[in-house]
Every structure is written in C-alpha cells, then in structure tokens.
Short mmCIF file of C-alpha atoms and ligand atoms in Angstrom, two decimals:
data_model
loop_
_atom_site.label_atom_id
_atom_site.label_comp_id
_atom_site.label_asym_id
_atom_site.label_seq_id
_atom_site.Cartn_x
_atom_site.Cartn_y
_atom_site.Cartn_z
CA UNK A 1 166.24 163.43 40.40
CA UNK A 2 163.71 165.57 41.08
CA UNK A 3 162.20 167.17 43.90
CA UNK A 4 159.46 166.67 46.21
CA UNK A 5 157.41 169.29 46.90
CA UNK A 6 157.91 171.18 50.02
CA UNK A 7 155.01 171.99 52.22
CA UNK A 8 154.50 173.56 55.06
CA UNK A 9 151.98 174.36 57.30
CA UNK A 10 150.76 178.38 57.12
CA UNK A 11 148.94 179.05 60.10
CA UNK A 12 146.40 182.02 57.79
CA UNK A 13 144.91 179.36 55.69
CA UNK A 14 144.68 176.37 58.20
CA UNK A 15 146.58 174.61 55.87
CA UNK A 16 149.54 172.87 54.16
CA UNK A 17 150.34 174.43 50.96
CA UNK A 18 153.50 173.97 49.61
CA UNK A 19 155.45 176.48 49.25
CA UNK A 20 156.13 178.55 46.58
CA UNK A 21 158.46 180.96 46.83
CA UNK A 22 158.33 184.69 44.70
CA UNK A 23 160.37 184.79 43.05
CA UNK A 24 160.99 181.66 41.59
CA UNK A 25 163.30 178.68 43.29
CA UNK A 26 164.82 182.66 46.09
CA UNK A 27 162.52 182.21 49.80
CA UNK A 28 162.19 184.63 50.90
CA UNK A 29 161.54 185.33 54.60
CA UNK A 30 161.99 186.70 58.10
CA UNK A 31 161.87 185.46 61.66
CA UNK A 32 161.24 186.79 64.88
CA UNK A 33 164.66 186.86 67.27
CA UNK A 34 165.33 186.62 70.81
CA UNK A 35 164.80 190.00 73.20
CA UNK A 36 168.59 190.18 73.99
CA UNK A 37 167.52 191.05 78.38
CA UNK A 38 168.90 186.98 79.07
CA UNK A 39 170.63 184.40 78.44
CA UNK A 40 168.44 181.91 75.47
CA UNK A 41 166.96 178.70 76.91
CA UNK A 42 165.73 175.84 75.11
CA UNK A 43 162.36 176.60 73.83
CA UNK A 44 163.58 179.81 71.94
CA UNK A 45 165.57 177.85 70.51
CA UNK A 46 163.67 175.21 69.00
CA UNK A 47 161.09 178.12 67.26
CA UNK A 48 165.02 178.97 65.53
CA UNK A 49 165.76 175.90 65.01
CA UNK A 50 162.76 176.29 62.73
CA UNK A 51 163.67 178.47 60.75
CA UNK A 52 167.65 177.36 60.27
CA UNK A 53 165.45 173.52 58.64
CA UNK A 54 163.42 175.52 56.23
CA UNK A 55 166.42 177.73 55.44
CA UNK A 56 168.66 174.07 54.95
CA UNK A 57 165.57 172.08 53.44
CA UNK A 58 165.29 174.85 50.64
CA UNK A 59 168.48 175.00 50.02
CA UNK A 60 168.77 171.35 49.59
CA UNK A 61 166.16 171.95 46.88
CA UNK A 62 168.90 174.14 44.94
CA UNK A 63 167.07 177.22 45.87
CA UNK A 64 168.63 180.75 47.00
CA UNK A 65 167.61 182.38 50.67
CA UNK A 66 168.15 185.33 52.34
CA UNK A 67 166.85 184.92 55.67
CA UNK A 68 167.03 188.19 58.71
CA UNK A 69 166.37 187.57 61.62
CA UNK A 70 166.10 190.28 64.71
CA UNK A 71 168.03 191.02 67.24
CA UNK A 72 164.53 193.40 70.19
CA UNK A 73 166.02 194.50 72.33
CA UNK A 74 164.51 198.09 73.50
CA UNK A 75 160.96 197.94 73.97
CA UNK A 76 159.54 195.06 74.68
CA UNK A 77 157.41 194.88 77.44
CA UNK A 78 156.73 191.78 80.26
CA UNK A 79 152.97 192.00 79.70
CA UNK A 80 153.34 190.99 76.44
CA UNK A 81 150.06 188.24 75.34
CA UNK A 82 147.95 191.60 75.51
CA UNK A 83 147.49 193.79 72.56
CA UNK A 84 148.60 196.59 73.11
CA UNK A 85 150.74 195.44 76.95
CA UNK A 86 151.68 197.62 79.74
CA UNK A 87 154.30 196.06 82.28
CA UNK A 88 157.90 196.81 82.81
CA UNK A 89 159.82 196.53 79.37
CA UNK A 90 161.50 193.80 80.31
CA UNK A 91 165.37 194.82 79.38
CA UNK A 92 165.37 197.73 81.38
CA UNK A 93 164.33 194.88 84.61
CA UNK A 94 166.90 192.89 83.66
CA UNK A 95 169.64 196.38 84.06
CA UNK A 96 167.59 196.99 87.61
CA UNK A 97 168.16 193.15 88.24
CA UNK A 98 171.58 192.95 87.43
CA UNK A 99 173.10 196.94 87.44
CA UNK A 100 176.52 195.68 89.00
CA UNK A 101 177.43 193.50 86.42
CA UNK A 102 176.05 195.84 83.58
CA UNK A 103 177.40 199.90 82.42
CA UNK A 104 174.00 201.06 80.72
CA UNK A 105 171.60 198.84 79.43
CA UNK A 106 173.24 199.00 76.07
CA UNK A 107 176.08 196.72 77.15
CA UNK A 108 173.88 194.83 78.64
CA UNK A 109 172.42 194.43 75.63
CA UNK A 110 175.59 193.93 74.08
CA UNK A 111 175.90 191.16 76.45
CA UNK A 112 173.56 188.74 75.88
CA UNK A 113 173.33 189.15 72.04
CA UNK A 114 176.73 188.05 72.33
CA UNK A 115 175.59 185.25 74.55
CA UNK A 116 173.05 184.58 72.25
CA UNK A 117 175.36 184.10 68.58
CA UNK A 118 177.25 181.98 70.42
CA UNK A 119 175.05 180.08 71.45
CA UNK A 120 173.42 179.95 67.51
CA UNK A 121 176.98 178.70 66.45
CA UNK A 122 177.27 176.30 68.96
CA UNK A 123 174.06 174.82 68.44
CA UNK A 124 175.17 174.52 63.77
CA UNK A 125 172.40 176.61 62.93
CA UNK A 126 172.92 178.72 59.31
CA UNK A 127 174.17 182.20 59.56
CA UNK A 128 171.57 184.61 58.87
CA UNK A 129 172.14 187.48 55.61
CA UNK A 130 170.34 189.89 57.89
CA UNK A 131 170.53 190.58 61.87
CA UNK A 132 169.24 193.61 62.17
CA UNK A 133 169.15 195.49 65.66
CA UNK A 134 165.83 197.54 67.00
CA UNK A 135 168.03 200.20 67.82
CA UNK A 136 169.79 200.73 65.02
CA UNK A 137 166.03 200.55 62.77
CA UNK A 138 165.16 203.40 64.85
CA UNK A 139 164.91 205.93 62.17
CA UNK A 140 162.31 202.98 59.70
CA UNK A 141 160.64 203.12 62.70
CA UNK A 142 159.78 205.71 63.17
CA UNK A 143 159.13 206.34 59.39
CA UNK A 144 156.35 203.69 59.25
CA UNK A 145 154.36 205.43 62.02
CA UNK A 146 154.26 209.60 60.54
CA UNK A 147 153.81 207.08 57.82
CA UNK A 148 150.40 205.68 59.62
CA UNK A 149 149.21 208.63 61.03
CA UNK A 150 149.17 210.10 57.74
CA UNK A 151 147.16 207.15 56.06
CA UNK A 152 144.54 207.52 59.36
CA UNK A 153 145.54 203.94 60.19
CA UNK A 154 147.85 205.42 63.03
CA UNK A 155 146.62 207.93 65.67
CA UNK A 156 147.89 210.27 68.53
CA UNK A 157 147.98 210.80 72.17
CA UNK A 158 149.37 212.02 75.03
CA UNK A 159 150.87 208.40 75.98
CA UNK A 160 151.81 207.70 72.51
CA UNK A 161 150.87 206.83 69.36
CA UNK A 162 148.15 204.24 68.64
CA UNK A 163 146.99 201.83 65.42
CA UNK A 164 143.80 201.73 65.39
CA UNK A 165 142.36 198.39 64.99
CA UNK A 166 139.54 199.81 63.58
CA UNK A 167 140.81 201.15 60.09
CA UNK A 168 142.00 197.65 59.61
CA UNK A 169 139.10 194.52 58.38
CA UNK A 170 140.82 192.00 58.61
CA UNK A 171 142.55 192.54 61.82
CA UNK A 172 141.88 188.67 64.53
CA UNK A 173 141.95 187.15 60.51
CA UNK A 174 145.24 185.10 61.34
CA UNK A 175 144.26 184.41 65.19
CA UNK A 176 140.93 184.01 64.73
CA UNK A 177 140.96 185.53 67.70
CA UNK A 178 137.05 187.57 67.84
CA UNK A 179 136.89 191.15 68.88
CA UNK A 180 135.26 190.03 72.14
CA UNK A 181 138.60 187.61 72.28
CA UNK A 182 140.69 190.42 71.90
CA UNK A 183 138.76 192.59 74.25
CA UNK A 184 139.80 190.20 77.13
CA UNK A 185 143.34 190.44 75.76
CA UNK A 186 142.84 194.37 76.58
CA UNK A 187 144.98 195.33 79.45
CA UNK A 188 143.31 196.06 82.66
CA UNK A 189 145.95 196.00 85.48
CA UNK A 190 148.02 198.97 84.53
CA UNK A 191 146.11 202.12 83.77
CA UNK A 192 144.80 202.30 80.14
CA UNK A 193 145.11 205.68 78.40
CA UNK A 194 142.22 207.69 78.40
CA UNK A 195 143.39 209.16 75.13
CA UNK A 196 142.56 205.76 73.42
CA UNK A 197 139.82 205.25 71.21
CA UNK A 198 139.56 201.86 71.33
CA UNK A 199 141.21 199.33 74.09
CA UNK A 200 142.01 197.08 70.99
CA UNK A 201 144.62 199.72 69.29
CA UNK A 202 148.23 199.08 69.72
CA UNK A 203 151.19 201.43 71.24
CA UNK A 204 153.73 202.38 67.89
CA UNK A 205 155.40 204.58 69.82
CA UNK A 206 155.73 205.69 73.99
CA UNK A 207 156.25 209.37 74.67
CA UNK A 208 158.68 208.81 77.71
CA UNK A 209 161.54 210.64 77.87
CA UNK A 210 162.35 209.04 81.45
CA UNK A 211 162.72 205.32 79.56
CA UNK A 212 166.24 204.19 79.35
CA UNK A 213 165.99 203.53 75.90
CA UNK A 214 164.24 206.73 74.57
CA UNK A 215 165.01 208.46 70.86
CA UNK A 216 163.85 212.06 69.51
CA UNK A 217 160.43 212.20 68.05
CA UNK A 218 158.20 214.40 66.11
CA UNK A 219 156.03 214.23 69.50
CA UNK A 220 159.42 214.52 71.62
CA UNK A 221 161.30 211.73 73.93
CA UNK A 222 159.57 208.05 73.64
CA UNK A 223 160.36 204.98 72.50
CA UNK A 224 159.43 202.40 69.60
CA UNK A 225 156.91 199.20 70.64
CA UNK A 226 157.41 196.16 70.03
CA UNK A 227 155.94 195.08 67.33
CA UNK A 228 156.74 198.61 64.73
CA UNK A 229 160.11 196.84 64.45
CA UNK A 230 158.87 193.26 62.41
CA UNK A 231 157.45 195.05 60.04
CA UNK A 232 159.83 197.95 59.59
CA UNK A 233 163.45 195.45 59.76
CA UNK A 234 160.74 193.63 57.42
CA UNK A 235 160.12 194.86 54.90
CA UNK A 236 162.97 197.15 54.64
CA UNK A 237 165.62 194.08 53.79
CA UNK A 238 162.62 192.10 52.12
CA UNK A 239 161.18 194.64 49.92
CA UNK A 240 156.25 194.61 50.87
CA UNK A 241 156.32 191.28 49.18
CA UNK A 242 157.74 187.75 50.74
CA UNK A 243 157.39 184.41 51.39
CA UNK A 244 157.16 183.46 54.93
CA UNK A 245 157.46 184.93 58.02
CA UNK A 246 158.90 182.32 61.35
CA UNK A 247 157.92 182.28 65.44
CA UNK A 248 156.36 180.95 68.64
CA UNK A 249 152.66 180.14 69.08
CA UNK A 250 152.88 182.68 71.37
CA UNK A 251 153.62 185.69 68.91
CA UNK A 252 150.42 184.33 66.68
CA UNK A 253 148.77 186.66 69.06
CA UNK A 254 148.88 190.03 69.33
CA UNK A 255 151.91 190.16 67.99
CA UNK A 256 151.91 188.96 63.97
CA UNK A 257 148.69 190.18 64.44
CA UNK A 258 150.06 193.38 64.57
CA UNK A 259 152.17 193.19 62.04
CA UNK A 260 149.98 192.25 59.25
CA UNK A 261 147.74 194.81 60.11
CA UNK A 262 151.15 197.54 59.69
CA UNK A 263 152.86 196.28 56.96
CA UNK A 264 149.18 195.13 54.95
CA UNK A 265 148.11 199.74 55.83
CA UNK A 266 152.29 200.80 55.54
CA UNK A 267 152.24 198.56 51.68
CA UNK A 268 148.50 198.73 50.63
CA UNK A 269 148.47 195.17 49.90
CA UNK A 270 149.35 191.54 51.97
CA UNK A 271 153.27 191.23 52.37
CA UNK A 272 153.77 188.28 53.88
CA UNK A 273 151.79 184.47 51.71
CA UNK A 274 153.14 182.10 54.47
CA UNK A 275 152.69 182.35 58.91
CA UNK A 276 155.08 179.38 60.12
CA UNK A 277 154.17 178.97 63.90
CA UNK A 278 156.55 177.25 66.67
CA UNK A 279 154.40 175.28 69.64
CA UNK A 280 156.14 175.62 72.82
CA UNK A 281 157.99 173.43 74.17
CA UNK A 282 157.60 171.13 77.39
CA UNK A 283 160.13 170.34 80.40
CA UNK A 284 159.74 167.18 81.34
CA UNK A 285 155.94 167.25 80.48
CA UNK A 286 155.26 170.48 81.76
CA UNK A 287 156.26 174.17 80.92
CA UNK A 288 159.03 175.41 81.75
CA UNK A 289 158.99 177.89 84.41
CA UNK A 290 162.01 178.74 86.51
CA UNK A 291 159.30 177.78 89.41
CA UNK A 292 159.36 173.99 88.40
CA UNK A 293 163.56 174.18 88.51
CA UNK A 294 163.08 172.92 84.85
CA UNK A 295 163.96 175.92 83.07
CA UNK A 296 166.91 175.29 81.28
CA UNK A 297 168.73 178.14 78.65
CA UNK A 298 171.15 177.16 75.78
CA UNK A 299 173.95 177.70 78.85
CA UNK A 300 172.38 175.95 81.91
CA UNK A 301 172.81 172.33 79.31
CA UNK A 302 176.17 172.92 77.98
CA UNK A 303 178.03 174.65 79.63
CA UNK A 304 176.67 174.59 83.20
CA UNK A 305 178.22 176.25 86.09
CA UNK A 306 178.94 175.45 89.45
CA UNK A 307 176.36 177.21 91.17
CA UNK A 308 173.66 175.72 88.59
CA UNK A 309 172.16 173.42 90.94
CA UNK A 310 168.69 173.22 88.79
CA UNK A 311 171.16 171.19 86.54
CA UNK A 312 170.87 167.63 86.92
CA UNK A 313 174.13 166.30 88.16
CA UNK A 314 174.82 163.80 86.00
CA UNK A 315 175.29 166.65 83.23
CA UNK A 316 176.97 169.29 85.21
CA UNK A 317 179.65 166.75 85.96
CA UNK A 318 181.22 166.04 83.34
CA UNK A 319 180.82 170.01 82.30
CA UNK A 320 178.25 169.33 80.48
CA UNK A 321 176.07 167.91 76.77
CA UNK A 322 177.73 168.12 73.44
CA UNK A 323 175.47 171.16 71.94
CA UNK A 324 175.16 168.99 68.26
CA UNK A 325 174.22 166.65 71.59
CA UNK A 326 171.46 169.62 71.80
CA UNK A 327 170.33 170.52 68.57
CA UNK A 328 169.73 166.28 67.54
CA UNK A 329 167.42 166.25 70.99
CA UNK A 330 165.10 168.86 69.64
CA UNK A 331 164.46 167.95 66.83
CA UNK A 332 162.80 164.88 67.84
CA UNK A 333 160.07 166.88 67.64
CA UNK A 334 158.55 168.25 64.71
CA UNK A 335 158.07 172.13 65.10
CA UNK A 336 153.86 171.98 65.19
CA UNK A 337 153.73 169.38 67.92
CA UNK A 338 153.07 169.32 70.81
CA UNK A 339 157.42 168.33 72.41
CA UNK A 340 158.71 166.87 75.49
CA UNK A 341 161.77 167.60 76.35
CA UNK A 342 163.92 165.06 78.71
CA UNK A 343 167.14 163.78 79.78
CA UNK A 344 166.22 160.57 78.12
CA UNK A 345 165.87 162.28 74.99
CA UNK A 346 168.73 164.43 75.62
CA UNK A 347 171.38 161.12 76.27
CA UNK A 348 169.64 159.26 73.95
CA UNK A 349 169.69 161.93 71.81
CA UNK A 350 174.55 161.72 72.76
CA UNK A 351 174.52 158.46 71.70
CA UNK A 352 173.28 159.43 68.24
CA UNK A 353 175.44 162.59 67.43
CA UNK A 354 179.27 159.83 68.12
CA UNK A 355 177.43 157.05 66.56
CA UNK A 356 177.74 160.07 62.95
CA UNK A 357 181.42 160.96 64.22
CA UNK A 358 182.96 157.98 64.61
CA UNK A 359 181.09 156.60 61.86
CA UNK A 360 182.78 160.09 60.14
CA UNK A 361 186.21 159.03 61.74
CA UNK A 362 185.44 155.39 59.30
CA UNK A 363 184.56 156.99 56.12
CA UNK A 364 188.09 159.69 56.51
CA UNK A 365 190.47 155.82 57.08
CA UNK A 366 188.65 153.89 54.78
CA UNK A 367 189.27 157.14 52.21
CA UNK A 368 192.93 157.79 52.89
CA UNK A 369 193.47 153.53 52.67
CA UNK A 370 191.58 153.36 49.57
CA UNK A 371 190.75 149.99 49.34
CA UNK A 372 189.93 148.39 46.00
CA UNK A 373 186.58 146.94 46.01
CA UNK A 374 182.90 147.37 45.16
CA UNK A 375 180.51 149.85 46.59
CA UNK A 376 178.00 148.49 47.72
CA UNK A 377 176.38 151.80 49.27
CA UNK A 378 175.63 154.07 46.87
CA UNK A 379 172.68 152.69 46.18
CA UNK A 380 171.52 152.27 49.52
CA UNK A 381 172.40 155.54 50.75
CA UNK A 382 170.91 158.20 48.04
CA UNK A 383 167.86 156.22 48.75
CA UNK A 384 168.27 156.90 52.41
CA UNK A 385 168.68 160.71 52.07
CA UNK A 386 166.40 161.14 49.61
CA UNK A 387 163.33 159.96 51.91
CA UNK A 388 164.99 162.12 54.63
CA UNK A 389 165.01 165.35 52.25
CA UNK A 390 160.77 163.90 51.64
CA UNK A 391 160.67 164.69 55.72
CA UNK A 392 161.96 167.40 55.76
CA UNK A 393 160.10 169.07 52.98
CA UNK A 394 156.52 167.28 54.27
CA UNK A 395 155.76 169.54 56.99
CA UNK A 396 159.63 169.53 58.35
CA UNK A 397 159.63 166.19 59.41
CA UNK A 398 162.56 166.39 61.50
CA UNK A 399 161.94 162.70 63.98
CA UNK A 400 161.17 160.95 60.69
CA UNK A 401 164.50 162.72 58.40
CA UNK A 402 166.33 161.62 62.10
CA UNK A 403 165.51 158.22 62.37
CA UNK A 404 166.11 158.27 57.72
CA UNK A 405 169.66 159.33 58.29
CA UNK A 406 170.25 156.58 60.88
CA UNK A 407 169.51 153.47 58.78
CA UNK A 408 172.44 156.29 56.43
CA UNK A 409 174.97 155.69 59.90
CA UNK A 410 173.68 151.44 60.79
CA UNK A 411 174.32 150.63 56.46
CA UNK A 412 177.90 152.46 56.45
CA UNK A 413 177.95 150.14 60.56
CA UNK A 414 177.36 147.30 59.09
CA UNK A 415 179.51 146.95 55.91
CA UNK A 416 182.46 145.24 56.52
CA UNK A 417 185.20 146.95 55.22
CA UNK A 418 184.74 150.22 53.07
CA UNK A 419 186.58 150.21 50.08
CA UNK A 420 187.92 153.12 48.52
CA UNK A 421 184.22 153.36 46.69
CA UNK A 422 182.29 152.54 48.99
CA UNK A 423 183.94 155.19 51.09
CA UNK A 424 183.00 158.13 49.24
CA UNK A 425 179.69 157.33 48.55
CA UNK A 426 179.49 157.31 52.29
CA UNK A 427 181.74 160.65 52.46
CA UNK A 428 178.68 161.66 50.47
CA UNK A 429 175.83 160.94 51.55
CA UNK A 430 177.36 161.82 55.36
CA UNK A 431 178.31 165.88 53.90
CA UNK A 432 174.50 166.19 52.10
CA UNK A 433 173.29 164.53 54.76
CA UNK A 434 174.73 167.26 57.13
CA UNK A 435 173.72 169.50 54.92
CA UNK A 436 170.41 169.08 55.33
CA UNK A 437 169.45 168.24 59.21
CA UNK A 438 172.45 170.13 60.77
CA UNK A 439 173.44 167.09 62.69
CA UNK A 440 177.74 167.10 63.59
CA UNK A 441 179.21 170.26 62.82
CA UNK A 442 181.32 169.72 59.35
CA UNK A 443 181.66 173.15 58.45
CA UNK A 444 182.09 174.85 60.33
CA UNK A 445 184.96 174.92 63.65
CA UNK A 446 184.18 176.97 65.60
CA UNK A 447 181.22 174.62 65.85
CA UNK A 448 182.73 172.26 67.94
CA UNK A 449 181.62 171.83 71.82
CA UNK A 450 182.91 174.76 73.75
CA UNK A 451 186.91 174.74 75.40
CA UNK A 452 187.40 174.81 78.61
CA UNK A 453 187.81 178.19 80.16
CA UNK A 454 190.83 179.43 82.71
CA UNK A 455 188.06 179.56 86.01
CA UNK A 456 185.29 177.44 84.31
CA UNK A 457 186.05 173.85 85.87
CA UNK A 458 184.96 172.50 82.36
CA UNK A 459 186.41 169.87 80.44
CA UNK A 460 186.11 170.18 76.67
CA UNK A 461 182.75 168.45 75.63
CA UNK A 462 184.19 166.50 72.94
CA UNK A 463 187.09 165.13 75.70
CA UNK A 464 183.27 163.74 77.38
CA UNK A 465 182.66 161.90 74.95
CA UNK A 466 185.84 160.21 74.54
CA UNK A 467 185.20 160.11 78.77
CA UNK A 468 181.41 158.19 78.72
CA UNK A 469 182.23 155.70 75.96
CA UNK A 470 184.97 154.90 77.84
CA UNK A 471 182.61 154.05 80.79
CA UNK A 472 180.10 153.40 78.38
CA UNK A 473 182.87 150.87 77.74
CA UNK A 474 183.86 149.73 81.16
CA UNK A 475 180.55 149.06 82.41
CA UNK A 476 179.84 146.26 79.28
CA UNK A 477 183.15 145.07 79.69
CA UNK A 478 182.02 144.08 83.76
CA UNK A 479 178.81 143.02 82.84
CA UNK A 480 180.42 140.06 80.93
CA UNK A 481 182.58 139.09 83.49
CA UNK A 482 185.58 140.92 81.72
CA UNK A 483 187.37 142.21 84.76
CA UNK A 484 190.88 142.30 83.65
CA UNK A 485 190.01 144.52 80.81
CA UNK A 486 187.82 146.61 82.55
CA UNK A 487 190.69 147.74 85.34
CA UNK A 488 192.73 148.39 82.17
CA UNK A 489 190.09 150.82 81.29
CA UNK A 490 189.81 152.31 85.02
CA UNK A 491 193.95 152.55 83.96
CA UNK A 492 193.67 154.30 80.89
CA UNK A 493 190.35 157.19 82.13
CA UNK A 494 193.59 157.25 85.74
CA UNK A 495 195.57 158.08 83.40
CA UNK A 496 193.85 160.63 81.57
CA UNK A 497 193.18 162.20 85.28
CA UNK A 498 189.73 160.74 85.94
CA UNK A 499 189.22 159.53 88.77
CA UNK A 500 186.22 156.29 88.43
CA UNK A 501 183.76 155.80 91.53
CA UNK A 502 182.28 152.96 91.84
CA UNK A 503 178.56 153.32 93.88
CA UNK A 504 175.09 151.76 95.11
CA UNK A 505 173.20 153.54 92.58
CA UNK A 506 175.78 153.62 90.32
CA UNK A 507 178.85 154.80 88.82
CA UNK A 508 180.40 158.16 88.77
CA UNK A 509 182.95 160.77 87.75
CA UNK A 510 185.19 163.79 88.13
CA UNK A 511 188.38 165.20 87.28
CA UNK A 512 191.10 164.42 89.55
CA UNK A 513 192.27 167.71 89.19
CA UNK A 514 189.74 169.99 87.76
CA UNK A 515 191.06 171.64 84.26
P1 LIG B 1 161.82 186.53 73.76
O1 LIG B 1 162.81 185.86 73.30
O2 LIG B 1 160.32 185.92 74.37
O3 LIG B 1 161.71 187.16 72.13
O4 LIG B 1 161.88 184.54 72.04
C1 LIG B 1 162.15 184.71 71.29
C2 LIG B 1 161.33 183.10 70.39
O5 LIG B 1 161.67 182.06 71.63
C3 LIG B 1 159.81 183.41 69.89
O6 LIG B 1 160.12 183.35 68.88
C4 LIG B 1 158.69 183.27 70.82
O7 LIG B 1 158.11 182.70 70.45
C5 LIG B 1 160.05 181.61 71.70
N1 LIG B 1 159.76 180.76 71.78
C6 LIG B 1 159.97 180.98 73.58
N2 LIG B 1 159.47 180.91 74.64
C7 LIG B 1 158.92 179.18 73.97
C8 LIG B 1 159.28 177.55 74.12
N3 LIG B 1 159.67 177.37 75.52
N4 LIG B 1 159.04 176.95 73.44
C9 LIG B 1 158.78 177.78 72.10
N5 LIG B 1 159.11 178.32 70.97
C10 LIG B 1 159.60 179.25 72.67
ZN1 LIG B 2 158.17 190.21 65.56
#
C-alpha cells in the first residue's frame, strides 16, 4: 500500500508543504513546552496535541521520530508578547502568590512539572524522546550567549546582554512584522535600558543577583532570557539542522522570531525547515480567561475539587470527565482553524469514547469465542483506515480523521455476529486507529482514568462512565414507558451506592457515601 503524502502548513512559507525529513524517514522536531508556574490549561494542551498528532502520523508512515519537548522553568516574564519583555518573572510571581505551599521556587517548579506530566499521560500523549529543562541547560545557554557576543550578534550593557536585531537581516521574516510593528511591540511601560542600541533588541541574559534563580556568568550573577533556551536545547539534542518546530500561535512573535535569529547567528545557516503553529483555543465562543469564568485547566475538567465552582456542576458531580473524552473533544477542530471548545463537544466526545471502549470489549469477546464464519469487515476497515491516515496527512485534519474512524466503529457495531476472522480484522483496525489517533489508551495502563484519592471525594472516570450509561438506559426505559425496567436500573444504581434524584429539569445523582 502506498502512503499518502504528509503535508503541513509552514508559517515560514505560508504554504501547505510536503514534509520531507532531512534524514530519510526520520522526523526530528522541537516543541515549545509549558512554563511550569501553574497547572496547564486546555489551550496549552491543544498546542501539545498538535505535536502528538505530528508524531503519530509520522510513525504511521513508518518513520522514526525524535521529538524534544522542553520545560520552561526559568526566565519567562509576564509581558511575553513584547520583544524584550519586562514585567515580573512568572515563576517568582507564582511563588509570591502561593508561597505557603512551597519550600522555594525549585519546589514550585517541581510540583507543576509533575502535575503537567500527569496531565500529559492522562491525555494519552506519547512521550518525547528528550524532555529538557531550561534550568538544567544554563551552562549551554551561557556558552551560546558568549558565542553570540564574540560573533558581534550580541552586546552587553550594565543591565544585561542583548541580541542585536540589526545584525540579523531576516528578522521579521517568520511573523511578517515590519520594523514599525516590531517597534510597537517593544516595552513602553517599564523603564527601558538606556544603553540598548535598538529598542527591538532582546535580552539573552539579565544581570540580577536578587533573582530567585540566578547563576554565575562572566558578567556577574543573573539569569537567561526566555528565547535562548529553546535555540540551545533544540540544537543540543537535534543538531544544527532539524526538520520542524511547533508551538502556539502566540509564539510566532516574538519567541520564534527571536529563536530563528539566535539559531542562524549561531549556526551560520537556517536550522529549522518547517514552523508549525496552533491557533488559540476559545471556550464557549470567547477567549479563555479567569474573569470570563471560562478558564479551565486540564485538572479542572478531569479531576475537579469541591471548590472549583467555575467548573459546571454536571462535571463536578461526576467527579470529572474522562481525560480521553477531553482529548477527543480537542480533536474536533483542526489545529490551524479557530476552535470553539464547548461543554456540548465534551459530552459528545465522551459518548464516542465510550463507544470505542465497548466495541473493543465486544471484539475481545469475539476473539475469545473465535467462531467460524466469514470476514465482512477486513476490506472495509482497511479502506476506512486509509481515509483516516489520509486526513491526518492532510495538515492534521483531526475532525475528518475522527469522523472516518467512527465509521469503523459503526461497521463493527452493525456486524451481526463477529466471527473469529472478523474479530481479528476489527482488532487489527482498532490497534492501528488507536496508534494513530490515541482515542483509547490501550498501550498505557497509566492512561486509565484517575484513581479516586482518599480525600478528594472523586470516583474514577471509568465508574462515572458506567453510571452515566446506566442513567441513559434508565432515561430511555422511562421514555418508552418501561417503568419496571427503569426501576430495576435504579436498584442497580442503588446497589452501587448511587442515589438518583428526578427533578423537574432533569435527573441528578450523587454518591450516597463519598469515596
Ligand atoms: P506557556 O505555558 O504559556 O509557555 O504555553 C505553553 C504552550 O501553550 C505554548 O505553545 C503556547 O503557545 C500554547 N498556548 C497558550 N494558550 C493557548 C490557547 N488558548 N490555545 C492554544 N495554545 C495555547
Ligand atoms: Zn520555546
């Protein structure tokens, strides 16, 4: 079978291009990771999922993949949309806010890094080959800064070391920002460094012995600027020519523009061929923000606590949604299009994921039975898989891919009696589809829904799914006037410790004894 051509939109060229790895059939790419000063939100994960889809698609084509996905634990300031941001350090600010909880800033970084990795696994993203931390690569960053000064791409002032934007002709190419636009994005609010040669120049190193994370440098105590870490860690683990780089659309300017300038100044030639950016996620039609009450971290949705009152009651009551339903919901928008995340999308996603699970169980049973009979599924499922892969190769069209895959689920559901041969075809298809899309987590135990913890009052998402299914059956029975069946289901729920309350505006349930 010949594979479709894998195409992605390249921000650098404004075109959807075939992905042609430098090393044949080996995709090497870098992904900007989280700044670990709070729990990651669902928008962050929209961007991280893009990298996961790139990896899975490349693997489905039979390619090797090397992905470096960093953790930013130093140097990210609050005004990060500005070229040379001022403001406060995000990590330091978080420590001031939450000081009581953490021994020091490293402890805070450790906590949020750990939480981030848990979310990552819960949403069934594959592990990157390298996950470097900025604080573990400060020596490399210092060496790069020294080299940039030696090459006259950077200069020092009393306040720090700056990259000279004028020394790099191509500055502005990626974002298309003109010099006037670049100037507009310079810092007007905080006091400028009067020794800066051009307001657009950005910091590679900041002198600051008071900063909670500081290192010794040829210029005294200080800490690195945010942009240099990604240039340095990218080239350290992927070499000075690699294929692709991912991040959210806010990173196009200034972060990636600056990265390109640093890379090229260090390497003497372009380093990255394809720049892939994920459009921001919106929630219920609006920009996600705490003040709008539509700001959700991943854990808000998969593991809400009793005090998370901004999380809809329907989700809190269930003890959170299945993390894989969240993943599936985030797949319902192609990464480059505006995507409006709604709770309706999440509910529909949860139903689809349940269908995958029950179809998988059905197939397992048929495999065990191994009945004689024909295989009406094999060719059909092969054709469906080809369409699914073609959709992913078409600039990661995840909504088309999930729609195609759902046809496979329906085909299996509608097959009357699965023979052993048909079950084998179905299982083979499920494995390939899950490898490509990660819909249900067959490969990792750790992707099973969160366990209830003793003090959280949460049930597991798997239990919740079962309860929701029973409630849906009961609703259906009541709607059909089958009251005896509806009552029997209520008894089953009762035996599971679930109290069902019929209210004028719908049915609610609660655990009689909190777990
Ligand atoms: P940060 O932790 O702020 O460094 O962000 C981590 C990643 O999430 C970056 O690639 C951002 O561009 C991306 N990101 C932040 N907000 C959103 C959003 N609402 N939608 C999609 N991606 C986002
Ligand atoms: Zn980065």
